[in-house]
Structure formats: C-alpha cells, structure tokens
Amino acid sequence: MPKISLSSDILFSLDQTLGCGQVFRWERTEEGVWYGVVGDRVIKIQQDGSNLVFEGAKTAFIRNYFSLDLDLVQIIKKIDQDPFIHTAISRCTGLRLVRQPPWECTASYICSTNSNIPTIRRRIASIAEQFGKAIEFEEKTYYTFPDPSAISCGGLDGLTECRLGYRQPYVFRSSCSVTEEKQWEETIRRLPYEDARKELMKLHGVGPKAADCILLFAFQKYESFPVDVWIRRIMQQNYIKTLDLEAGLTNRDYNTIRQFAREHFGEYCGYAQEYLYAAREG
DNA sequence: GACCAGGAAGAGT
DNA sequence: ACTCTTCATGGT
C-alpha cells in the first residue's frame, strides 16, 4: 500500500482532522482505519505515528486534500493569541483543514442548517445514494456525491426521499444555479473573501454561516470565521462578554464576532474557529 | 427589525 | 413518553 512518511516538522493528526466535524462523509473503524469518498474515489487511510498508509488515491492527491503542504506550526503560532485558544489548540494537536470539493461542500452546508451532525450525515449520504455513482470497494458499495446537474435533472421531487425538509428546494434551486453557471467554482476561487462571500450568498439556502463554512473548507479562505451556536457561545463567554445571547444572533452580532476574530486571531482566524469548535465542551 | 415557518433526530429527563 | 436542542435561512 502507498505510504507517506511525515517528517518530524509536519504536524498532522488524521483522527483530529477527520473527526473535528468539518467533513461529513468519512467513517472510522474501531481499529482506526478511515474510509471516505472524495470526488470519484473511495479512499482508505490510516495513520501509524508518522506514517500515513492509504489506498484509492495518488500521493499527490492525499497531500493536497489534507493540505500537508501548509506549515501548520507557523499557522498555530499566528492564531495562538491567548490562554483559551492555546488550550483548544493543545487539545486538538495536528488538526488540519482539508480541501473539500466545492459543490459537495456547498450542498452539505445547505443541508446542515439547524440540524445535528448525525442528521446532516444521513441527508448527504441519501443524496449520494439517490444521484451519485456507485463504487465497489472491499465488497461494499459507496456512492460519489453527485454533480449539480445530476440533482437538477431529477427535478424538485427527486429529492423527496432524501428527507431534507424545508432544505429540499434550497438544494434543488442551488443545484440549478450552479449547473447553469459554468465558471461558478473558478469565479468564487478568484474573488477575495468578502466578494466571494457575497457571491455564495446569492445561492438559495446559503446564508452568512454556510457561506463562511464553504469559503473555509472548500476555498481555503482562511480569514473566514463561521459563527454557529457553539462558536457564538464560546465567543460570548470568553471574548465578547457584552454580547446578548438571549436576543438571538442578528446579522450585526455575526459581524461583530467575525470582525473581532479577524483582528484577534489574524489572517488564519478560520483555523482558530475550527480549534475552538473541535475543543468545545458539549 | 421582529417574528415565524418548516422539520427530524439525538440527548437528556 | 416527553422536552429541549441542534454547525440557520428566507419570507413576511
């Protein structure tokens, strides 16, 4: 099996990276082996100390997906601005943000609104099973995440079995928009953060929170700082104590939080967000 | 800006 | 069995 030997200066934890909640389609066996579908391949990967042993993709793909080219030690130095984030970082040593396929990431975060993680995973698996291509791997069937055109071709009713609730028309309409806009991915990638955010929010079902997740996880816009209920709570308790949580999260509160984060944690505040989220209690 | 719809499963009592 | 919570968004 192919292997990547991580030199001692490359900080990486497969378990932290795939278990922190940024991805929805990876599963870990009790033995610590991870299986996931990325693009049109099934990947099997495990970490044994400084060795990454994998099947299903080329070395260059694995390096890129797990962003092993980035200097994580340097990034951590930049965001490590106070005792609270310091503790979070030390609890999640080796966590890296992966480079997710943009459309899958977008559809996933449209499905994620106001839901818990097991429910989100079930919805995404259901969309893949309904519209994706089957791949056999070790006598199990996996499904690719479908292109937007595969979803839009099925019509609105094609999604009914996926039990998305009120998110069903959001996924459908967004799949139509992305199908029509041929240069969608490149357009977003080329734009600076704030403009890319506005562009993403034109999609039905993508608000500020989902847009920030997509920009962080699929487009490597590390200055984005997604604010969900957990992050809001953490920021209120530890950083911005004047925030009133009872009043709900207004767009103004959201902007207050992300601007604070951008100034406090710096250009890699998205990484800080993921450490705060992954190290949360509850 | 305040309110509400729409919706399912997990976690806790 | 019942309540509370959940990686929010869009429309009125």
mmCIF file of C-alpha atoms (C1' of nucleotides) in Angstrom:
data_model
loop_
_atom_site.group_PDB
_atom_site.id
_atom_site.type_symbol
_atom_site.label_atom_id
_atom_site.label_comp_id
_atom_site.label_asym_id
_atom_site.label_seq_id
_atom_site.Cartn_x
_atom_site.Cartn_y
_atom_site.Cartn_z
ATOM 1 C CA MET A 1 0.000 0.000 0.000
ATOM 2 C CA PRO A 2 1.186 3.560 -0.726
ATOM 3 C CA LYS A 3 2.653 5.392 2.202
ATOM 4 C CA ILE A 4 3.556 8.955 3.122
ATOM 5 C CA SER A 5 6.248 9.330 5.755
ATOM 6 C CA LEU A 6 5.680 12.619 7.523
ATOM 7 C CA SER A 7 8.912 14.287 8.510
ATOM 8 C CA SER A 8 9.067 15.400 12.139
ATOM 9 C CA ASP A 9 8.281 19.038 11.293
ATOM 10 C CA ILE A 10 4.968 18.159 9.600
ATOM 11 C CA LEU A 11 2.330 18.297 12.294
ATOM 12 C CA PHE A 12 -0.688 16.158 11.404
ATOM 13 C CA SER A 13 -3.364 14.067 13.110
ATOM 14 C CA LEU A 14 -5.697 12.087 10.881
ATOM 15 C CA ASP A 15 -8.171 11.476 13.725
ATOM 16 C CA GLN A 16 -8.343 15.160 14.687
ATOM 17 C CA THR A 17 -8.647 16.237 11.068
ATOM 18 C CA LEU A 18 -11.428 13.864 10.031
ATOM 19 C CA GLY A 19 -13.175 13.779 13.417
ATOM 20 C CA CYS A 20 -13.496 17.506 14.121
ATOM 21 C CA GLY A 21 -16.747 17.984 12.236
ATOM 22 C CA GLN A 22 -15.548 19.716 9.053
ATOM 23 C CA VAL A 23 -16.366 16.648 6.898
ATOM 24 C CA PHE A 24 -19.494 14.518 6.849
ATOM 25 C CA ARG A 25 -18.611 11.553 4.660
ATOM 26 C CA TRP A 26 -15.710 9.887 6.458
ATOM 27 C CA GLU A 27 -16.098 6.939 8.805
ATOM 28 C CA ARG A 28 -13.640 5.462 11.232
ATOM 29 C CA THR A 29 -13.473 1.784 12.145
ATOM 30 C CA GLU A 30 -12.667 0.723 15.695
ATOM 31 C CA GLU A 31 -9.178 -0.129 14.502
ATOM 32 C CA GLY A 32 -8.630 3.477 13.454
ATOM 33 C CA VAL A 33 -8.949 2.996 9.705
ATOM 34 C CA TRP A 34 -10.828 5.761 7.881
ATOM 35 C CA TYR A 35 -12.983 5.253 4.775
ATOM 36 C CA GLY A 36 -14.277 8.145 2.735
ATOM 37 C CA VAL A 37 -15.453 9.134 -0.713
ATOM 38 C CA VAL A 38 -13.686 12.141 -2.187
ATOM 39 C CA GLY A 39 -14.620 13.098 -5.740
ATOM 40 C CA ASP A 40 -14.954 9.849 -7.676
ATOM 41 C CA ARG A 41 -12.737 7.679 -5.470
ATOM 42 C CA VAL A 42 -13.041 5.708 -2.274
ATOM 43 C CA ILE A 43 -10.083 6.367 -0.003
ATOM 44 C CA LYS A 44 -8.927 4.107 2.808
ATOM 45 C CA ILE A 45 -6.360 5.670 5.098
ATOM 46 C CA GLN A 46 -4.801 5.151 8.491
ATOM 47 C CA GLN A 47 -2.100 6.835 10.494
ATOM 48 C CA ASP A 48 0.624 4.939 12.261
ATOM 49 C CA GLY A 49 2.718 7.514 14.035
ATOM 50 C CA SER A 50 4.473 9.497 11.353
ATOM 51 C CA ASN A 51 3.287 7.212 8.572
ATOM 52 C CA LEU A 52 0.130 7.673 6.536
ATOM 53 C CA VAL A 53 -0.872 4.434 4.823
ATOM 54 C CA PHE A 54 -3.576 4.700 2.191
ATOM 55 C CA GLU A 55 -5.342 3.207 -0.826
ATOM 56 C CA GLY A 56 -7.569 4.652 -3.509
ATOM 57 C CA ALA A 57 -5.696 7.836 -4.446
ATOM 58 C CA LYS A 58 -2.308 9.026 -5.521
ATOM 59 C CA THR A 59 0.151 10.521 -3.069
ATOM 60 C CA ALA A 60 -0.186 14.000 -4.560
ATOM 61 C CA PHE A 61 -3.960 13.856 -4.107
ATOM 62 C CA ILE A 62 -3.663 12.865 -0.449
ATOM 63 C CA ARG A 63 -1.098 15.597 0.208
ATOM 64 C CA ASN A 64 -3.334 18.197 -1.366
ATOM 65 C CA TYR A 65 -6.586 17.008 0.237
ATOM 66 C CA PHE A 66 -5.109 17.085 3.737
ATOM 67 C CA SER A 67 -3.207 20.312 2.931
ATOM 68 C CA LEU A 68 0.078 18.778 4.053
ATOM 69 C CA ASP A 69 1.868 21.487 2.064
ATOM 70 C CA LEU A 70 0.882 24.124 4.640
ATOM 71 C CA ASP A 71 3.149 24.878 7.579
ATOM 72 C CA LEU A 72 0.736 24.144 10.437
ATOM 73 C CA VAL A 73 3.286 25.086 13.109
ATOM 74 C CA GLN A 74 3.503 28.584 11.625
ATOM 75 C CA ILE A 75 -0.290 28.895 11.380
ATOM 76 C CA ILE A 76 -0.708 27.876 15.018
ATOM 77 C CA LYS A 77 1.910 30.398 16.102
ATOM 78 C CA LYS A 78 -0.124 33.128 14.438
ATOM 79 C CA ILE A 79 -3.513 32.231 15.968
ATOM 80 C CA ASP A 80 -2.184 31.341 19.445
ATOM 81 C CA GLN A 81 -3.072 34.732 20.903
ATOM 82 C CA ASP A 82 -4.476 33.939 24.367
ATOM 83 C CA PRO A 83 -4.713 31.164 27.015
ATOM 84 C CA PHE A 84 -8.154 29.981 25.888
ATOM 85 C CA ILE A 85 -7.242 29.315 22.262
ATOM 86 C CA HIS A 86 -3.942 27.891 23.487
ATOM 87 C CA THR A 87 -5.814 25.187 25.427
ATOM 88 C CA ALA A 88 -8.046 24.458 22.436
ATOM 89 C CA ILE A 89 -5.006 24.068 20.187
ATOM 90 C CA SER A 90 -3.291 21.716 22.621
ATOM 91 C CA ARG A 91 -6.408 19.531 22.806
ATOM 92 C CA CYS A 92 -6.546 19.107 19.035
ATOM 93 C CA THR A 93 -2.908 18.746 18.091
ATOM 94 C CA GLY A 94 -2.459 18.078 14.400
ATOM 95 C CA LEU A 95 -5.897 19.204 13.232
ATOM 96 C CA ARG A 96 -5.760 20.482 9.660
ATOM 97 C CA LEU A 97 -8.452 21.956 7.457
ATOM 98 C CA VAL A 98 -8.936 19.757 4.393
ATOM 99 C CA ARG A 99 -9.620 20.893 0.842
ATOM 100 C CA GLN A 100 -13.163 19.768 0.148
ATOM 101 C CA PRO A 101 -14.768 19.590 -3.311
ATOM 102 C CA PRO A 102 -16.687 22.901 -3.584
ATOM 103 C CA TRP A 103 -20.088 21.730 -4.801
ATOM 104 C CA GLU A 104 -20.313 18.860 -2.330
ATOM 105 C CA CYS A 105 -19.285 21.225 0.447
ATOM 106 C CA THR A 106 -21.909 23.765 -0.627
ATOM 107 C CA ALA A 107 -24.742 21.232 -0.778
ATOM 108 C CA SER A 108 -23.618 19.772 2.553
ATOM 109 C CA TYR A 109 -23.783 23.080 4.377
ATOM 110 C CA ILE A 110 -27.147 23.903 2.822
ATOM 111 C CA CYS A 111 -28.302 20.611 4.373
ATOM 112 C CA SER A 112 -26.706 21.431 7.709
ATOM 113 C CA THR A 113 -28.913 24.307 8.804
ATOM 114 C CA ASN A 114 -30.374 23.933 12.274
ATOM 115 C CA SER A 115 -29.601 20.227 12.451
ATOM 116 C CA ASN A 116 -27.337 17.911 14.404
ATOM 117 C CA ILE A 117 -24.400 16.150 12.821
ATOM 118 C CA PRO A 118 -25.859 12.593 12.557
ATOM 119 C CA THR A 119 -28.871 14.038 10.746
ATOM 120 C CA ILE A 120 -26.692 16.034 8.353
ATOM 121 C CA ARG A 121 -24.617 12.940 7.561
ATOM 122 C CA ARG A 122 -27.734 10.928 6.786
ATOM 123 C CA ARG A 123 -29.042 13.593 4.408
ATOM 124 C CA ILE A 124 -25.777 13.797 2.472
ATOM 125 C CA ALA A 125 -25.457 10.016 2.267
ATOM 126 C CA SER A 126 -29.020 9.896 0.989
ATOM 127 C CA ILE A 127 -28.357 12.451 -1.762
ATOM 128 C CA ALA A 128 -25.277 10.476 -2.823
ATOM 129 C CA GLU A 129 -27.182 7.197 -2.868
ATOM 130 C CA GLN A 130 -30.013 8.748 -4.863
ATOM 131 C CA PHE A 131 -27.972 10.580 -7.514
ATOM 132 C CA GLY A 132 -24.317 9.562 -7.228
ATOM 133 C CA LYS A 133 -22.388 6.803 -8.984
ATOM 134 C CA ALA A 134 -21.888 3.515 -7.183
ATOM 135 C CA ILE A 135 -18.325 2.434 -6.459
ATOM 136 C CA GLU A 136 -17.464 -1.003 -5.133
ATOM 137 C CA PHE A 137 -14.644 -1.118 -2.629
ATOM 138 C CA GLU A 138 -13.759 -4.080 -0.440
ATOM 139 C CA GLU A 139 -17.141 -5.632 -1.207
ATOM 140 C CA LYS A 140 -19.048 -2.597 -0.019
ATOM 141 C CA THR A 141 -20.924 -0.091 -2.157
ATOM 142 C CA TYR A 142 -20.063 3.578 -1.851
ATOM 143 C CA TYR A 143 -21.580 6.492 -3.734
ATOM 144 C CA THR A 144 -19.949 9.590 -5.183
ATOM 145 C CA PHE A 145 -21.501 12.924 -4.361
ATOM 146 C CA PRO A 146 -23.471 13.918 -7.494
ATOM 147 C CA ASP A 147 -22.675 16.852 -9.757
ATOM 148 C CA PRO A 148 -25.206 19.687 -9.505
ATOM 149 C CA SER A 149 -26.599 18.688 -12.918
ATOM 150 C CA ALA A 150 -27.401 15.178 -11.679
ATOM 151 C CA ILE A 151 -29.526 16.700 -8.914
ATOM 152 C CA SER A 152 -31.198 19.377 -11.037
ATOM 153 C CA CYS A 153 -32.104 16.792 -13.711
ATOM 154 C CA GLY A 154 -34.106 14.853 -11.139
ATOM 155 C CA GLY A 155 -36.395 17.803 -10.517
ATOM 156 C CA LEU A 156 -37.516 19.091 -7.152
ATOM 157 C CA ASP A 157 -39.409 15.897 -6.376
ATOM 158 C CA GLY A 158 -36.323 13.790 -6.989
ATOM 159 C CA LEU A 159 -35.033 14.938 -3.622
ATOM 160 C CA THR A 160 -38.118 13.973 -1.621
ATOM 161 C CA GLU A 161 -36.708 10.634 -0.475
ATOM 162 C CA CYS A 162 -33.690 12.405 0.980
ATOM 163 C CA ARG A 163 -35.905 13.935 3.686
ATOM 164 C CA LEU A 164 -34.301 17.353 3.631
ATOM 165 C CA GLY A 165 -37.397 19.105 4.954
ATOM 166 C CA TYR A 166 -37.502 22.785 4.109
ATOM 167 C CA ARG A 167 -33.949 22.493 2.729
ATOM 168 C CA GLN A 168 -35.200 20.476 -0.266
ATOM 169 C CA PRO A 169 -35.984 23.480 -2.504
ATOM 170 C CA TYR A 170 -32.749 25.165 -1.373
ATOM 171 C CA VAL A 171 -30.640 22.222 -2.563
ATOM 172 C CA PHE A 172 -32.664 21.973 -5.759
ATOM 173 C CA ARG A 173 -32.508 25.658 -6.669
ATOM 174 C CA SER A 174 -28.802 25.871 -5.843
ATOM 175 C CA SER A 175 -28.053 22.802 -7.963
ATOM 176 C CA CYS A 176 -29.827 24.538 -10.870
ATOM 177 C CA SER A 177 -27.876 27.775 -10.353
ATOM 178 C CA VAL A 178 -24.507 26.029 -10.185
ATOM 179 C CA THR A 179 -25.359 23.837 -13.188
ATOM 180 C CA GLU A 180 -26.116 26.934 -15.232
ATOM 181 C CA GLU A 181 -23.107 28.929 -14.116
ATOM 182 C CA LYS A 182 -20.284 27.021 -15.777
ATOM 183 C CA GLN A 183 -17.456 29.024 -14.190
ATOM 184 C CA TRP A 184 -19.027 29.008 -10.723
ATOM 185 C CA GLU A 185 -16.137 27.369 -8.910
ATOM 186 C CA GLU A 186 -13.434 29.449 -10.570
ATOM 187 C CA THR A 187 -15.366 32.661 -10.062
ATOM 188 C CA ILE A 188 -15.588 32.117 -6.315
ATOM 189 C CA ARG A 189 -11.973 30.981 -6.090
ATOM 190 C CA ARG A 190 -10.695 34.069 -7.882
ATOM 191 C CA LEU A 191 -12.606 36.557 -5.725
ATOM 192 C CA PRO A 192 -11.280 37.955 -2.444
ATOM 193 C CA TYR A 193 -13.054 36.788 0.719
ATOM 194 C CA GLU A 194 -15.769 39.430 1.120
ATOM 195 C CA ASP A 195 -16.731 39.367 -2.568
ATOM 196 C CA ALA A 196 -16.682 35.567 -2.692
ATOM 197 C CA ARG A 197 -18.956 35.557 0.359
ATOM 198 C CA LYS A 198 -21.481 37.866 -1.330
ATOM 199 C CA GLU A 199 -21.369 35.708 -4.447
ATOM 200 C CA LEU A 200 -22.001 32.485 -2.495
ATOM 201 C CA MET A 201 -24.875 34.052 -0.600
ATOM 202 C CA LYS A 202 -26.698 34.560 -3.882
ATOM 203 C CA LEU A 203 -27.402 30.823 -3.745
ATOM 204 C CA HIS A 204 -30.721 29.934 -2.203
ATOM 205 C CA GLY A 205 -30.174 28.440 1.241
ATOM 206 C CA VAL A 206 -26.675 29.856 1.708
ATOM 207 C CA GLY A 207 -26.592 32.498 4.438
ATOM 208 C CA PRO A 208 -23.605 34.014 6.278
ATOM 209 C CA LYS A 209 -22.806 30.903 8.314
ATOM 210 C CA ALA A 210 -22.966 28.413 5.431
ATOM 211 C CA ALA A 211 -21.039 30.798 3.157
ATOM 212 C CA ASP A 212 -18.231 31.097 5.691
ATOM 213 C CA CYS A 213 -18.034 27.310 6.088
ATOM 214 C CA ILE A 214 -17.863 26.804 2.327
ATOM 215 C CA LEU A 215 -15.200 29.501 1.931
ATOM 216 C CA LEU A 216 -13.128 27.944 4.703
ATOM 217 C CA PHE A 217 -13.476 24.246 3.908
ATOM 218 C CA ALA A 218 -13.649 24.302 0.105
ATOM 219 C CA PHE A 219 -11.932 27.517 -0.985
ATOM 220 C CA GLN A 220 -9.218 27.930 1.649
ATOM 221 C CA LYS A 221 -10.287 31.468 2.530
ATOM 222 C CA TYR A 222 -8.739 31.227 5.984
ATOM 223 C CA GLU A 223 -9.916 34.677 7.041
ATOM 224 C CA SER A 224 -13.485 33.438 7.208
ATOM 225 C CA PHE A 225 -14.826 32.703 10.680
ATOM 226 C CA PRO A 226 -18.117 30.749 10.640
ATOM 227 C CA VAL A 227 -20.326 31.570 13.624
ATOM 228 C CA ASP A 228 -22.675 28.798 14.752
ATOM 229 C CA VAL A 229 -24.419 28.381 18.091
ATOM 230 C CA TRP A 230 -21.317 26.820 19.679
ATOM 231 C CA ILE A 231 -18.920 29.472 18.456
ATOM 232 C CA ARG A 232 -21.329 32.212 19.469
ATOM 233 C CA ARG A 233 -21.456 30.772 22.986
ATOM 234 C CA ILE A 234 -17.694 30.361 23.203
ATOM 235 C CA MET A 235 -17.061 33.894 21.947
ATOM 236 C CA GLN A 236 -19.605 35.379 24.352
ATOM 237 C CA GLN A 237 -18.177 33.525 27.342
ATOM 238 C CA ASN A 238 -14.511 34.117 26.608
ATOM 239 C CA TYR A 239 -14.051 37.078 24.318
ATOM 240 C CA ILE A 240 -17.011 39.408 23.821
ATOM 241 C CA LYS A 241 -18.894 39.347 27.102
ATOM 242 C CA THR A 242 -21.165 42.216 26.164
ATOM 243 C CA LEU A 243 -22.966 40.079 23.561
ATOM 244 C CA ASP A 244 -26.535 39.208 24.455
ATOM 245 C CA LEU A 245 -27.253 35.598 23.587
ATOM 246 C CA GLU A 246 -30.917 35.677 24.550
ATOM 247 C CA ALA A 247 -31.650 38.088 21.740
ATOM 248 C CA GLY A 248 -30.588 35.569 19.095
ATOM 249 C CA LEU A 249 -27.870 36.041 16.520
ATOM 250 C CA THR A 250 -28.560 39.069 14.401
ATOM 251 C CA ASN A 251 -26.509 39.845 11.339
ATOM 252 C CA ARG A 252 -24.973 42.681 13.350
ATOM 253 C CA ASP A 253 -23.867 40.274 16.110
ATOM 254 C CA TYR A 254 -22.471 37.929 13.480
ATOM 255 C CA ASN A 255 -20.383 40.742 12.010
ATOM 256 C CA THR A 256 -19.213 41.877 15.438
ATOM 257 C CA ILE A 257 -17.970 38.367 16.176
ATOM 258 C CA ARG A 258 -16.226 37.746 12.884
ATOM 259 C CA GLN A 259 -14.568 41.145 12.855
ATOM 260 C CA PHE A 260 -13.311 40.616 16.391
ATOM 261 C CA ALA A 261 -11.971 37.191 15.379
ATOM 262 C CA ARG A 262 -10.269 38.575 12.285
ATOM 263 C CA GLU A 263 -8.471 41.206 14.370
ATOM 264 C CA HIS A 264 -7.719 38.996 17.364
ATOM 265 C CA PHE A 265 -6.597 35.773 15.649
ATOM 266 C CA GLY A 266 -5.369 37.281 12.388
ATOM 267 C CA GLU A 267 -5.392 36.075 8.799
ATOM 268 C CA TYR A 268 -5.814 32.417 9.818
ATOM 269 C CA CYS A 269 -8.783 33.034 12.128
ATOM 270 C CA GLY A 270 -10.660 30.253 10.293
ATOM 271 C CA TYR A 271 -8.180 27.821 11.770
ATOM 272 C CA ALA A 272 -8.830 29.338 15.196
ATOM 273 C CA GLN A 273 -12.555 28.769 14.668
ATOM 274 C CA GLU A 274 -12.032 25.094 13.946
ATOM 275 C CA TYR A 275 -9.852 24.600 17.031
ATOM 276 C CA LEU A 276 -12.409 26.386 19.210
ATOM 277 C CA TYR A 277 -15.215 24.284 17.745
ATOM 278 C CA ALA A 278 -13.364 20.969 17.937
ATOM 279 C CA ALA A 279 -12.263 21.562 21.534
ATOM 280 C CA ARG A 280 -15.719 22.652 22.701
ATOM 281 C CA GLU A 281 -17.360 21.002 25.638
ATOM 282 C CA GLY A 282 -20.772 19.506 24.993
ATOM 283 C "C1'" DG B 1 -36.049 44.637 12.947
ATOM 284 C "C1'" DA B 2 -39.032 41.129 14.906
ATOM 285 C "C1'" DC B 3 -41.269 37.259 14.101
ATOM 286 C "C1'" DC B 4 -42.280 32.734 12.291
ATOM 287 C "C1'" DA B 5 -42.328 28.518 9.280
ATOM 288 C "C1'" DG B 6 -40.605 24.088 8.478
ATOM 289 C "C1'" DG B 7 -38.537 19.787 10.151
ATOM 290 C "C1'" DA B 8 -36.145 15.311 12.099
ATOM 291 C "C1'" DA B 9 -33.222 13.006 15.161
ATOM 292 C "C1'" DG B 10 -30.206 12.930 19.252
ATOM 293 C "C1'" DA B 11 -29.649 13.692 24.156
ATOM 294 C "C1'" DG B 12 -31.404 14.164 28.465
ATOM 295 C "C1'" DT B 13 -35.239 13.710 31.970
ATOM 296 C "C1'" DA C 1 -43.030 9.452 26.640
ATOM 297 C "C1'" DC C 2 -41.770 13.976 26.760
ATOM 298 C "C1'" DT C 3 -38.919 18.105 26.255
ATOM 299 C "C1'" DC C 4 -35.069 20.535 24.666
ATOM 300 C "C1'" DT C 5 -31.527 21.324 21.293
ATOM 301 C "C1'" DT C 6 -29.498 21.262 17.029
ATOM 302 C "C1'" DC C 7 -22.593 23.727 12.674
ATOM 303 C "C1'" DA C 8 -29.711 28.943 10.054
ATOM 304 C "C1'" DT C 9 -32.221 30.791 6.224
ATOM 305 C "C1'" DG C 10 -35.870 33.002 3.838
ATOM 306 C "C1'" DG C 11 -40.099 35.258 3.725
ATOM 307 C "C1'" DT C 12 -43.467 38.365 5.709
#
